[in-house]
Coordinates of C-alpha atoms in Angstrom, one line a residue:
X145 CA -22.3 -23.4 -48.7
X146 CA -18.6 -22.4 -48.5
X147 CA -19.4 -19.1 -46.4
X148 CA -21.4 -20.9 -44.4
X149 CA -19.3 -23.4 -43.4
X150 CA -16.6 -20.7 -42.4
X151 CA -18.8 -18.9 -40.5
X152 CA -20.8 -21.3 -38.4
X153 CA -17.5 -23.8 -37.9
X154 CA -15.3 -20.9 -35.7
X155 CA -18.9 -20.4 -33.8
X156 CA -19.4 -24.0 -33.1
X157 CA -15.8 -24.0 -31.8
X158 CA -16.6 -20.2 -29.8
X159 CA -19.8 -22.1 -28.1
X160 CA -17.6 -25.3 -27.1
X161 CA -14.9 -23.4 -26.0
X162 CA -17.6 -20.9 -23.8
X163 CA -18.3 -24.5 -22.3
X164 CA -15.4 -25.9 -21.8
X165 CA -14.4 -22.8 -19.5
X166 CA -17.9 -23.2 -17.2
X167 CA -16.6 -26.4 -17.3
X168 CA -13.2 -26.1 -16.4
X169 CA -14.0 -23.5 -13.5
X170 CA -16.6 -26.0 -12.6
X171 CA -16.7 -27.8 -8.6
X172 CA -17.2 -31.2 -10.1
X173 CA -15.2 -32.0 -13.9
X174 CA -18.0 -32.7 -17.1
X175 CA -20.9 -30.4 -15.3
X176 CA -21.7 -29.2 -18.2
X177 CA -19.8 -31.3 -20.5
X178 CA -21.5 -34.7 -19.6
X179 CA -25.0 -33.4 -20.5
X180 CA -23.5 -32.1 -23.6
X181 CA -21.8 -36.0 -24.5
X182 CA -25.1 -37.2 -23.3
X183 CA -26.9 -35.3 -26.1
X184 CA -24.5 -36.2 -28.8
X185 CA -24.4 -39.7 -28.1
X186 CA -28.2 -39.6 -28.8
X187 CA -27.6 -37.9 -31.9
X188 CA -24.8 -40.3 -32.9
X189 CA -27.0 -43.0 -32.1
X190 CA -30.4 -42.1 -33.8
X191 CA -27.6 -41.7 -37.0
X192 CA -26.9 -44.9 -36.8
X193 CA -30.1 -46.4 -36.3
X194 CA -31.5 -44.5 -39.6
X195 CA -28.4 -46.1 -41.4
X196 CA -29.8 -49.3 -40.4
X197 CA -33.3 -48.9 -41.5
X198 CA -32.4 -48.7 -44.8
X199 CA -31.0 -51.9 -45.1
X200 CA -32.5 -54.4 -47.4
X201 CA -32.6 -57.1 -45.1
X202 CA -35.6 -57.6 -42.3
X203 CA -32.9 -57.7 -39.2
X204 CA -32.7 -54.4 -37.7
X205 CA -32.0 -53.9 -33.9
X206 CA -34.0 -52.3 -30.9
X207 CA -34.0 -48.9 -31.0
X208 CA -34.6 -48.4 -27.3
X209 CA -31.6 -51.0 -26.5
X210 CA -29.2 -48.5 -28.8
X211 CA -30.5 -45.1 -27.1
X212 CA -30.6 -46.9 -23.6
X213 CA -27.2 -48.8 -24.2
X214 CA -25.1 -45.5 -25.6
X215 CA -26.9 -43.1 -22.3
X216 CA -25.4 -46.0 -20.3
X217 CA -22.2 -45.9 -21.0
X218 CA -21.9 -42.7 -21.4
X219 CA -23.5 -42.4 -17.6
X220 CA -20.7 -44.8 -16.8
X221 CA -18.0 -43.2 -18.5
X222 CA -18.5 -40.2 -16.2
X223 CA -19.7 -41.5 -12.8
X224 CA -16.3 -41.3 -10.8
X225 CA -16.6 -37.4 -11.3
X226 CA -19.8 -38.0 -9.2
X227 CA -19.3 -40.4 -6.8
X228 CA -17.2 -40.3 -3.3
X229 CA -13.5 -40.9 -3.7
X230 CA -14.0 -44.2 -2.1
X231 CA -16.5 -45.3 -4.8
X232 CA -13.8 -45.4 -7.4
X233 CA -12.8 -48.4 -6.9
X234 CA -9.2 -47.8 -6.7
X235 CA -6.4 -49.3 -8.9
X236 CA -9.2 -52.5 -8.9
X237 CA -11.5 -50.5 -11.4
X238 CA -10.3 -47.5 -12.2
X239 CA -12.1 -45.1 -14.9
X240 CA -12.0 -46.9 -17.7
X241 CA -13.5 -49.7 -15.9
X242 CA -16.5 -48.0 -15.5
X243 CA -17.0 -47.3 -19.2
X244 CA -16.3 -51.0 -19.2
X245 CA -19.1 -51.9 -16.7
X246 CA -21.1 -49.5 -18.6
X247 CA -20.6 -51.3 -22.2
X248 CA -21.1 -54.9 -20.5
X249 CA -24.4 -54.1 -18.8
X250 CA -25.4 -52.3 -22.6
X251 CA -24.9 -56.0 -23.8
X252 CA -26.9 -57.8 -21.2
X253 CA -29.8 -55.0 -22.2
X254 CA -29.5 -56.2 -25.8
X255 CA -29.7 -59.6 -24.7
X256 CA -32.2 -59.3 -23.1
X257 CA -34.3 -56.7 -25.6
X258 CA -33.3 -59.8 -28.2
X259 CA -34.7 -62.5 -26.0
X260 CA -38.0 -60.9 -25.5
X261 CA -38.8 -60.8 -28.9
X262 CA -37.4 -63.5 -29.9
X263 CA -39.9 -65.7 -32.5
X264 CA -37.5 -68.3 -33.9
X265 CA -34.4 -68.8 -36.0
X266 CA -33.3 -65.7 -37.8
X267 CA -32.7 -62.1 -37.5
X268 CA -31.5 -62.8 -33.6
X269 CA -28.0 -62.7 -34.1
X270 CA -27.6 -59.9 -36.7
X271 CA -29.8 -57.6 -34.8
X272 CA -28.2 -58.1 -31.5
X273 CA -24.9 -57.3 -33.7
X274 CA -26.0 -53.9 -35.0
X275 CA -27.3 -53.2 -31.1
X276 CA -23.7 -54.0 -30.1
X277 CA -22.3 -52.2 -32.7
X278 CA -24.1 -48.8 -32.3
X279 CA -23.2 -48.6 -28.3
X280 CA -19.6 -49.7 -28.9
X281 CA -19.6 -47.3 -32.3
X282 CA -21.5 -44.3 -30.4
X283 CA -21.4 -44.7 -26.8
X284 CA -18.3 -46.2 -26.5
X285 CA -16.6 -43.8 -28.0
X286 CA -18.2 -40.7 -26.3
X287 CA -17.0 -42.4 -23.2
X288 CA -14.1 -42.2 -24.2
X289 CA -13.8 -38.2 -24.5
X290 CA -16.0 -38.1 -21.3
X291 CA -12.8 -40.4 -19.7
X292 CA -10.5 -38.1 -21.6
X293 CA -12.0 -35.0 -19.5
X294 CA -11.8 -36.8 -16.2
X295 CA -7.8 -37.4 -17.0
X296 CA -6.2 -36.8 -13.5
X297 CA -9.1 -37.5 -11.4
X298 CA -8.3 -40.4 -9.3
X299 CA -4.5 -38.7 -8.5
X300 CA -4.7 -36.8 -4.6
X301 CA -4.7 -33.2 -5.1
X302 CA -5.6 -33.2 -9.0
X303 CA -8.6 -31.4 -10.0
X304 CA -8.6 -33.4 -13.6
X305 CA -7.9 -29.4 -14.9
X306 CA -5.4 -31.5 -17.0
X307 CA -8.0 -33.3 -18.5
X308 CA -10.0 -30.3 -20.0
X309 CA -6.7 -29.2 -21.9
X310 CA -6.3 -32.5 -23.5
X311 CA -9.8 -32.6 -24.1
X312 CA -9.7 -29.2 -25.6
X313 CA -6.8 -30.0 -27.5
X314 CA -8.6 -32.9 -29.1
X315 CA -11.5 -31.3 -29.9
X316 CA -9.8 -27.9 -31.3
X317 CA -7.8 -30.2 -33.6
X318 CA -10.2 -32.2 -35.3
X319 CA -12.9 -29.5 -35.6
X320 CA -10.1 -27.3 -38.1
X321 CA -8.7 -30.3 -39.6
X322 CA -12.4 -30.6 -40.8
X323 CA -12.6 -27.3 -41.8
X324 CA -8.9 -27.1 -43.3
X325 CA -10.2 -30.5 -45.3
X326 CA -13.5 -28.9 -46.4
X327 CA -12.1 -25.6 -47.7
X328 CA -8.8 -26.5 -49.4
X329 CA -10.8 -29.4 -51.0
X330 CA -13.8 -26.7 -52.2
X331 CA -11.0 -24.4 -53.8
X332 CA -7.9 -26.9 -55.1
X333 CA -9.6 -30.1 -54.7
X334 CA -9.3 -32.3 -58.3
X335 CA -7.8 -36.0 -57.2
X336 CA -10.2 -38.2 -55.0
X337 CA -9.7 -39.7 -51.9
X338 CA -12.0 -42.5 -51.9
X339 CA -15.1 -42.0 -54.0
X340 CA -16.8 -45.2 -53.5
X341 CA -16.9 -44.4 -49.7
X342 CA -17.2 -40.6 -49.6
X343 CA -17.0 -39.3 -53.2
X344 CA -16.9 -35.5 -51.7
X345 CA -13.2 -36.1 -50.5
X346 CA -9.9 -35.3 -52.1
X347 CA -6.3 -35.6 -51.4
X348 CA -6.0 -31.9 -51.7
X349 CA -8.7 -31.4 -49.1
X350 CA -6.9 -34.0 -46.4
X351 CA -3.6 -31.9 -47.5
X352 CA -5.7 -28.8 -46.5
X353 CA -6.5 -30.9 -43.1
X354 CA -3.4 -31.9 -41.6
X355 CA -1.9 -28.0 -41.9
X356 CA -5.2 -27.2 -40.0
X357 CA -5.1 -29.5 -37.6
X358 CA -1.0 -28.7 -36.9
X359 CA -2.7 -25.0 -36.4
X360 CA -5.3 -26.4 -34.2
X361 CA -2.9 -28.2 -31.7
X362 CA -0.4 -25.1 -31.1
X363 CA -3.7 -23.2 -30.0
X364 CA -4.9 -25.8 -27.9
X365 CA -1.4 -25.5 -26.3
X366 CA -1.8 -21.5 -26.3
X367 CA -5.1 -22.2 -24.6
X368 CA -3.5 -24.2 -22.3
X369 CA -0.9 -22.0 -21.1
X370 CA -3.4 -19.7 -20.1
X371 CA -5.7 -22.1 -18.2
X372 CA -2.5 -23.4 -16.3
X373 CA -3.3 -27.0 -17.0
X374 CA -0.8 -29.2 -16.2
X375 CA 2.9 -29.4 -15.4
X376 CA 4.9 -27.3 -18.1
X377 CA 2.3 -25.6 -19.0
X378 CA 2.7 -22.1 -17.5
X379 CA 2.8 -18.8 -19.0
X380 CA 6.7 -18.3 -19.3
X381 CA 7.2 -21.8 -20.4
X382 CA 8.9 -22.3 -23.7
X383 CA 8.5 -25.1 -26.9
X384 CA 11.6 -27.0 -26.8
X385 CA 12.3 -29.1 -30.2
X386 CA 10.8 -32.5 -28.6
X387 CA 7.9 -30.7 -27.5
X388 CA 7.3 -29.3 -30.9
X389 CA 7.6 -32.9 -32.4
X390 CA 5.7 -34.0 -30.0
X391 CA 2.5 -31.4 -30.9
X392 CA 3.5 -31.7 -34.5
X393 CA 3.3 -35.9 -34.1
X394 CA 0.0 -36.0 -31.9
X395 CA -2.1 -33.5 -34.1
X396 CA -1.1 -35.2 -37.4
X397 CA -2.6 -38.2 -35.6
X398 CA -5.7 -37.3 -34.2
X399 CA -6.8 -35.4 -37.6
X400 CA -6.1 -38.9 -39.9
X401 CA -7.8 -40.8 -37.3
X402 CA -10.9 -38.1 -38.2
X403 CA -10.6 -38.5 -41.8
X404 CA -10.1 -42.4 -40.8
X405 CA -13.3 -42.1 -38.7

């Protein structure tokens, strides 16, 4: 299980990063990264929904509202990369008020799934809480990296290049601290983490983690240098000491929120 973990986590990361450069070289930003959030939002969201069958009580929600809800707002979440400039919306909307409009029409759906079958006192509540849930949970938070790819869009002149890099640097950072967590906690793991949560997890393996993930932001900045993104980010440029705090700080962060999450 070990070897195979090795093996197929670099080629998961190889395939991303294959898209993430059609992507980057792309006319229009998420081209093929959208379809790709699309998919697992679906995923995330047909997770969630098996989590909820097993459930002991009778209130479960619709699972048509959860797919349609999360696809919405992911749809949202990436729309100004496909609209005319003067679709935006301006300072008035902005992106992240289209993942907003996105998560606000997901409700009215629930609603609206809830009011149709709707029987008498009950289960209405609860389920239209796990409906809410799993889009917020799931498609709210795809939305979320979908907005993190657009970063730069609505500025004159940017081509939201920017935004694959932090994207990139995100997703580079929490893949190895997953495998940094999985491997060191394999081979030195002996105190647990949490075991009534995830009984698998030990303080070794998140030590294992965080040096991973510390490795996975200074190759998302490598990786960035030679894509060009951003200001600062050429070739010849140097790591001063803030910068390296700065990386050091940010991929720390991102890989407990992952063990968090």
């Amino acid at each position: 299980m070990l070897a195979a973990r090795l093996i197929l986590g670099p080629l998961f990361v190889a395939a991303l990063v294959g898209l993430c450069w059609l992507d980057f070289h792309a006319v229009r930003p998420g081209t093929y990264l959208l379809p790709l959030a699309m998919v697992l939002g679906l995923l995330g969201a047909g997770e969630l929904l098996t989590m909820f069958r097993r459930r002991v009580t009778r209130a479960q929600p619709l699972a048509w509202v959860v797919y349609g809800g999360t696809l919405l707002t992911v749809l949202a979440a990436g729309a100004p990369a496909w609209l005319p400039a003067d679709w935006h919306g301006g300072e008035a909307v902005g992106r992240l008020g289209w993942l907003a409009m996105g998560l606000v029409a997901s409700l009215l759906l629930a609603m609206i799934g809830e009011m149709q079958r709707y029987e008498g006192p009950g289960q209405a509540t609860e389920n239209l809480a796990l409906s809410c849930l799993a889009v917020l949970y799931v498609g709210g938070l795809t939305g979320f990296l979908v907005q993190l790819r657009l970063l730069g869009l609505d500025v004159p002149g940017n081509d939201a290049k920017f935004g694959m890099f932090v994207l990139a640097w995100l997703v580079l950072i929490v893949k190895l601290s997953d495998t940094g967590q999985y491997t060191a906690g394999r081979m030195f793991g002996v105190h647990k983490l949490a075991p009534g949560i995830s009984p698998g997890k030990t303080w070794e393996g998140v030590l294992g983690g965080l040096l991973f993930a510390i490795l996975g932001g200074f190759i998302a900045m490598w990786l960035g240098r030679r894509m060009g993104a951003g200001a600062g980010m050429s070739s010849t440029s140097q790591l001063s000491d803030g910068r390296v705090w700065s990386l050091l700080v940010y991929s720390l962060a991102v890989a407990a929120a992952g063990i968090l999450g």
